[in-house]
Amino acid sequence: MKNDRRAEAKNRLRRTMMFVSAQQPGLMKDAWIYRPDSIIFDLEDAVAENQKDSARFSLYHILQAVDCGGVERIVRINGLDTPHWREDVRVSVAGGADGIRIAKCEKASDVQEVEAAVEAAEKEFSTEPGRTLLMAAIESPRGVLNASAICEASERLFGAAISGGDFRKCMQTRYYPDGVEMAAARGNLLLAARAAGVQCFDTVFTDLGDMEGFRAEVLMNKKMGFDGKSIINPRQIQPVHEIFTPAPEEIRQAEKIVRAIRENADKGIGVFTVDGKMLDIAFLPGAVRTLALARASGLYEGEL
């Protein structure tokens, strides 16, 4: 896969990544209609142990037959400690999935082992080398502690996600509305992802009846610096997109900052003020990211 196309694919907009059970073909077929940024077809927890083969069969045909209108198609494979994951990889690559989510990832070698299987599958099914991207799901204290190495383990890796259910069980705690039980894990994973230059996604919010609590958690995710959130229901799409999409005043300010930094750089000026606030080159990446997010959301058509 050409480097520029891979970079574009790795950095695409992923505010919402919606799980859909691969055991339910009807749901898989229509999931894209709700317009999440990404769909995660789940071959792991959502599929009964004796239904793995039939789920793979359905998944392959959905990947081959359904035009998802540009919505990204990711497959969550079974853990590397199961007999299923290698066949999950083969079916995903053969079907043409855009990426694979590695469940229960605990170390860099987990990513590299899946990468080797993907490379073999791409060769077996004559798929463009490098087309299938990877993401890592961090679900344990060991995974959190090894997050930096995991995030740097492969050029195919576009991001990492914290998974709250298994992590809370490992830590012998439970969900709290203020997120205190996940604070260290979220912060560590964000640091690792940003240092590695990959995206970072928060865990699912499972109480579909508590939309106020859901919005509060998504707001916290945005403040912390996450790129998006794993979700479990179409009802959760609109609030996430609304919160993660830059406001008009944020877009105008970002455009102003980018122009000012470039104009002053041409004059050899490193530090200056815009609207009374001191700025320097360190503000450029954030402003550029805001414009890229606005453009991907269809709200910005400027030349910057």
Coordinates of C-alpha atoms in Angstrom, one line a residue:
M1 CA 0.0 0.0 0.0
K2 CA 1.4 3.4 -1.0
N3 CA 2.6 5.4 2.0
D4 CA 0.4 8.5 1.3
R5 CA -2.7 6.3 1.1
R6 CA -1.8 4.4 4.2
A7 CA -1.2 7.7 6.1
E8 CA -4.6 8.9 4.9
A9 CA -6.3 5.7 6.0
K10 CA -4.5 5.7 9.4
N11 CA -5.5 9.2 10.2
R12 CA -9.1 9.2 9.0
L13 CA -11.9 10.5 11.2
R14 CA -13.0 8.0 13.8
R15 CA -15.2 9.8 16.3
T16 CA -17.5 6.7 16.6
M17 CA -16.5 3.0 16.3
M18 CA -19.8 1.0 16.6
F19 CA -19.7 -2.6 17.7
V20 CA -22.0 -5.0 15.7
S21 CA -22.3 -8.7 16.4
A22 CA -21.0 -10.9 13.6
Q23 CA -23.6 -13.4 14.7
Q24 CA -26.4 -11.2 13.4
P25 CA -26.2 -10.7 9.6
G26 CA -29.3 -8.5 9.6
L27 CA -27.7 -6.0 11.9
M28 CA -24.3 -6.2 10.1
K29 CA -26.0 -5.5 6.7
D30 CA -27.7 -2.3 7.8
A31 CA -25.2 -0.9 10.4
W32 CA -23.6 1.6 8.0
I33 CA -27.0 3.3 7.4
Y34 CA -26.6 5.0 10.8
R35 CA -23.4 6.6 9.7
P36 CA -20.9 5.9 12.4
D37 CA -17.4 6.7 11.3
S38 CA -16.4 3.0 11.7
I39 CA -18.2 -0.3 12.3
I40 CA -16.5 -3.0 14.4
F41 CA -17.8 -6.4 13.3
D42 CA -17.4 -8.5 16.5
L43 CA -16.2 -12.1 16.2
E44 CA -15.2 -12.2 19.9
D45 CA -17.4 -11.7 22.9
A46 CA -20.6 -11.2 20.9
V47 CA -20.4 -14.6 19.2
A48 CA -21.2 -17.8 21.1
E49 CA -18.3 -20.3 21.1
N50 CA -20.2 -22.8 18.9
Q51 CA -21.2 -20.2 16.4
K52 CA -17.7 -18.9 15.4
D53 CA -17.7 -20.6 12.0
S54 CA -21.2 -19.4 11.0
A55 CA -20.3 -15.9 12.1
R56 CA -17.2 -15.9 10.0
F57 CA -19.3 -17.1 7.0
S58 CA -21.8 -14.3 7.5
L59 CA -19.0 -11.7 8.0
Y60 CA -17.2 -12.7 4.8
H61 CA -20.4 -12.3 2.7
I62 CA -21.3 -9.0 4.3
L63 CA -17.8 -7.7 3.6
Q64 CA -18.0 -8.9 0.0
A65 CA -21.5 -7.9 -0.8
V66 CA -22.5 -4.8 1.1
D67 CA -21.4 -1.3 0.1
C68 CA -21.0 0.5 3.4
G69 CA -20.9 3.9 1.7
G70 CA -17.4 4.8 2.9
V71 CA -18.0 3.8 6.5
E72 CA -14.8 2.0 7.7
R73 CA -15.1 -1.7 8.4
I74 CA -13.0 -3.1 11.2
V75 CA -13.2 -6.7 12.6
R76 CA -12.6 -7.6 16.2
I77 CA -10.9 -10.9 16.2
N78 CA -10.8 -13.4 19.1
G79 CA -7.9 -13.3 21.5
L80 CA -4.5 -14.8 20.8
D81 CA -5.0 -17.3 23.5
T82 CA -7.9 -18.9 21.6
P83 CA -7.9 -21.3 18.6
H84 CA -10.0 -18.9 16.6
W85 CA -7.9 -15.8 15.8
R86 CA -5.9 -17.0 12.9
E87 CA -9.0 -18.0 10.9
D88 CA -10.6 -14.7 12.0
V89 CA -7.7 -12.9 10.3
R90 CA -7.9 -15.0 7.1
V91 CA -11.6 -14.3 6.7
S92 CA -11.2 -10.6 7.5
V93 CA -8.5 -10.2 4.9
A94 CA -10.2 -12.3 2.3
G95 CA -13.4 -10.3 2.7
G96 CA -11.6 -7.0 2.3
A97 CA -12.0 -5.6 5.9
D98 CA -10.2 -2.2 6.3
G99 CA -8.7 -3.2 9.6
I100 CA -8.4 -5.6 12.5
R101 CA -9.0 -4.9 16.2
I102 CA -6.7 -7.1 18.3
A103 CA -8.6 -8.1 21.5
K104 CA -6.8 -8.3 24.9
C105 CA -3.5 -7.0 23.5
E106 CA -0.9 -7.1 26.3
K107 CA 2.5 -6.7 24.6
A108 CA 4.2 -5.5 21.4
S109 CA 4.7 -9.1 20.2
D110 CA 0.9 -9.6 20.2
V111 CA 0.6 -6.9 17.5
Q112 CA 3.6 -8.3 15.6
E113 CA 2.1 -11.9 15.6
V114 CA -1.2 -10.6 14.2
E115 CA 0.7 -8.5 11.7
A116 CA 2.6 -11.6 10.4
A117 CA -0.7 -13.5 10.0
V118 CA -2.2 -10.5 8.1
E119 CA 0.8 -10.4 5.8
A120 CA 0.4 -14.1 5.1
A121 CA -3.3 -13.7 4.4
E122 CA -2.8 -10.7 2.1
K123 CA -0.4 -12.8 0.1
E124 CA -2.7 -15.8 0.1
F125 CA -5.7 -13.8 -1.1
S126 CA -3.8 -11.5 -3.4
T127 CA -4.7 -8.4 -1.4
E128 CA -2.7 -5.3 -1.8
P129 CA 0.2 -5.6 0.7
G130 CA -0.2 -3.3 3.7
R131 CA -3.9 -2.6 3.0
T132 CA -5.2 -4.1 6.2
L133 CA -4.6 -1.8 9.2
L134 CA -4.4 -2.8 12.9
M135 CA -5.6 -1.4 16.2
A136 CA -4.9 -2.7 19.7
A137 CA -7.5 -3.1 22.4
I138 CA -6.0 -2.7 25.9
E139 CA -8.0 -4.6 28.5
S140 CA -5.6 -5.4 31.4
P141 CA -3.1 -3.7 33.7
R142 CA -0.3 -5.4 31.8
G143 CA -1.5 -4.0 28.5
V144 CA -1.7 -0.5 30.1
L145 CA 1.8 -0.8 31.4
N146 CA 3.1 -1.9 28.0
A147 CA 1.0 0.6 26.1
S148 CA 4.0 2.5 24.7
A149 CA 5.6 -0.5 23.2
I150 CA 2.3 -1.7 21.8
C151 CA 1.5 1.6 20.1
E152 CA 5.0 1.6 18.4
A153 CA 4.9 -2.1 17.4
S154 CA 3.8 -1.8 13.8
E155 CA 3.5 0.7 10.9
R156 CA 0.0 -0.8 10.3
L157 CA -1.2 0.3 13.7
F158 CA -3.5 3.3 13.5
G159 CA -4.7 3.4 17.1
A160 CA -5.4 1.9 20.5
A161 CA -8.5 1.6 22.6
I162 CA -9.0 1.1 26.3
S163 CA -11.6 -1.5 27.1
G164 CA -13.3 -0.8 30.4
G165 CA -15.2 -4.1 31.1
D166 CA -12.3 -6.4 31.4
F167 CA -10.0 -3.7 32.8
R168 CA -12.3 -3.0 35.7
K169 CA -12.6 -6.7 36.5
C170 CA -8.8 -7.0 36.5
M171 CA -8.5 -4.1 38.9
Q172 CA -11.3 -5.5 41.2
T173 CA -13.4 -2.3 40.8
R174 CA -16.5 -1.3 39.0
Y175 CA -17.9 1.6 36.9
Y176 CA -18.1 5.0 38.6
P177 CA -19.7 8.1 37.0
D178 CA -16.6 10.3 37.6
G179 CA -14.3 7.8 35.9
V180 CA -11.9 7.6 38.8
E181 CA -11.4 3.9 38.4
M182 CA -10.2 4.4 34.8
A183 CA -8.3 7.6 35.2
A184 CA -4.8 6.1 35.3
A185 CA -5.4 3.7 32.4
R186 CA -7.0 6.4 30.2
G187 CA -4.1 8.8 30.9
N188 CA -1.4 6.3 30.3
L189 CA -2.9 5.0 27.1
L190 CA -3.3 8.6 25.8
L191 CA 0.3 9.4 26.6
A192 CA 1.5 6.3 24.8
A193 CA -0.7 6.9 21.8
R194 CA 0.3 10.5 21.4
A195 CA 4.0 9.7 21.8
A196 CA 3.7 7.1 19.1
G197 CA 1.6 9.3 16.8
V198 CA -1.4 7.0 16.7
Q199 CA -5.1 7.6 17.5
C200 CA -6.7 6.7 20.9
F201 CA -10.3 5.7 21.7
D202 CA -12.2 5.4 24.9
T203 CA -14.2 2.4 26.1
V204 CA -18.0 1.7 25.6
F205 CA -20.7 3.1 27.8
T206 CA -23.1 0.3 28.4
D207 CA -26.1 2.0 30.1
L208 CA -28.3 3.0 27.1
G209 CA -30.9 4.5 29.4
D210 CA -28.4 7.0 30.9
M211 CA -27.8 9.4 28.0
E212 CA -26.9 12.2 30.4
G213 CA -24.2 10.1 31.9
F214 CA -23.1 9.1 28.4
R215 CA -22.7 12.7 27.3
A216 CA -20.8 13.6 30.5
E217 CA -18.3 10.7 29.7
V218 CA -17.9 11.8 26.1
L219 CA -17.2 15.4 27.2
M220 CA -14.6 14.0 29.5
N221 CA -13.1 12.0 26.6
K222 CA -12.8 15.1 24.5
K223 CA -11.2 17.1 27.3
M224 CA -8.7 14.4 27.9
G225 CA -7.7 14.3 24.2
F226 CA -9.3 11.1 22.9
D227 CA -9.9 10.8 19.1
G228 CA -13.2 9.1 19.6
K229 CA -15.3 6.5 21.4
S230 CA -16.3 2.8 21.1
I231 CA -20.1 2.6 21.1
I232 CA -22.7 -0.1 21.2
N233 CA -25.9 1.5 19.8
P234 CA -26.9 3.9 17.0
R235 CA -28.4 6.2 19.6
Q236 CA -25.0 7.0 20.8
I237 CA -23.7 8.3 17.4
Q238 CA -25.2 11.7 17.3
P239 CA -24.0 12.9 20.8
V240 CA -20.5 11.8 20.1
H241 CA -20.3 13.5 16.7
E242 CA -21.8 16.6 18.1
I243 CA -19.3 16.8 21.0
F244 CA -16.2 15.9 18.9
T245 CA -17.0 18.1 16.0
P246 CA -15.3 21.6 16.4
A247 CA -17.6 24.5 17.0
P248 CA -17.6 27.3 14.4
E249 CA -15.6 29.6 16.7
E250 CA -13.0 26.9 17.3
I251 CA -12.6 26.5 13.5
R252 CA -12.3 30.3 13.0
Q253 CA -9.7 30.5 15.8
A254 CA -7.7 27.6 14.4
E255 CA -7.7 29.2 10.9
K256 CA -6.5 32.5 12.4
I257 CA -3.7 30.7 14.4
V258 CA -2.4 28.8 11.4
R259 CA -2.4 31.9 9.2
A260 CA -0.6 34.0 11.9
I261 CA 2.0 31.3 12.6
R262 CA 2.9 31.0 8.9
E263 CA 2.9 34.7 8.2
N264 CA 5.1 35.4 11.2
A265 CA 7.4 32.5 10.4
D266 CA 8.0 34.1 7.0
K267 CA 9.1 37.3 8.8
G268 CA 11.4 35.4 11.1
I269 CA 9.1 36.1 14.2
G270 CA 8.8 33.2 16.6
V271 CA 6.6 34.6 19.3
F272 CA 3.7 37.0 18.8
T273 CA 0.1 37.7 20.0
V274 CA -3.3 36.9 18.4
D275 CA -6.4 38.4 20.1
G276 CA -4.2 39.3 23.0
K277 CA -2.9 35.8 23.6
M278 CA 0.8 34.9 23.2
L279 CA 1.4 32.2 20.5
D280 CA 4.3 30.3 19.0
I281 CA 4.9 27.3 16.8
A282 CA 3.8 24.9 19.5
F283 CA 0.2 25.9 18.9
L284 CA 0.3 24.9 15.2
P285 CA -0.3 21.1 15.5
G286 CA -3.5 21.6 17.5
A287 CA -4.8 24.2 15.1
V288 CA -4.1 22.1 12.1
R289 CA -5.8 19.1 13.8
T290 CA -8.9 21.2 14.5
L291 CA -9.1 22.2 10.8
A292 CA -8.5 18.6 9.7
L293 CA -11.3 17.4 12.0
A294 CA -13.6 20.2 10.7
R295 CA -12.8 19.3 7.1
A296 CA -13.5 15.6 7.7
S297 CA -16.8 16.6 9.3
G298 CA -17.8 18.6 6.3
L299 CA -17.6 22.0 8.1
Y300 CA -14.5 23.5 6.5
E301 CA -13.5 24.0 2.9
G302 CA -10.7 26.5 3.3
E303 CA -7.3 26.1 1.8
L304 CA -5.3 25.7 5.0

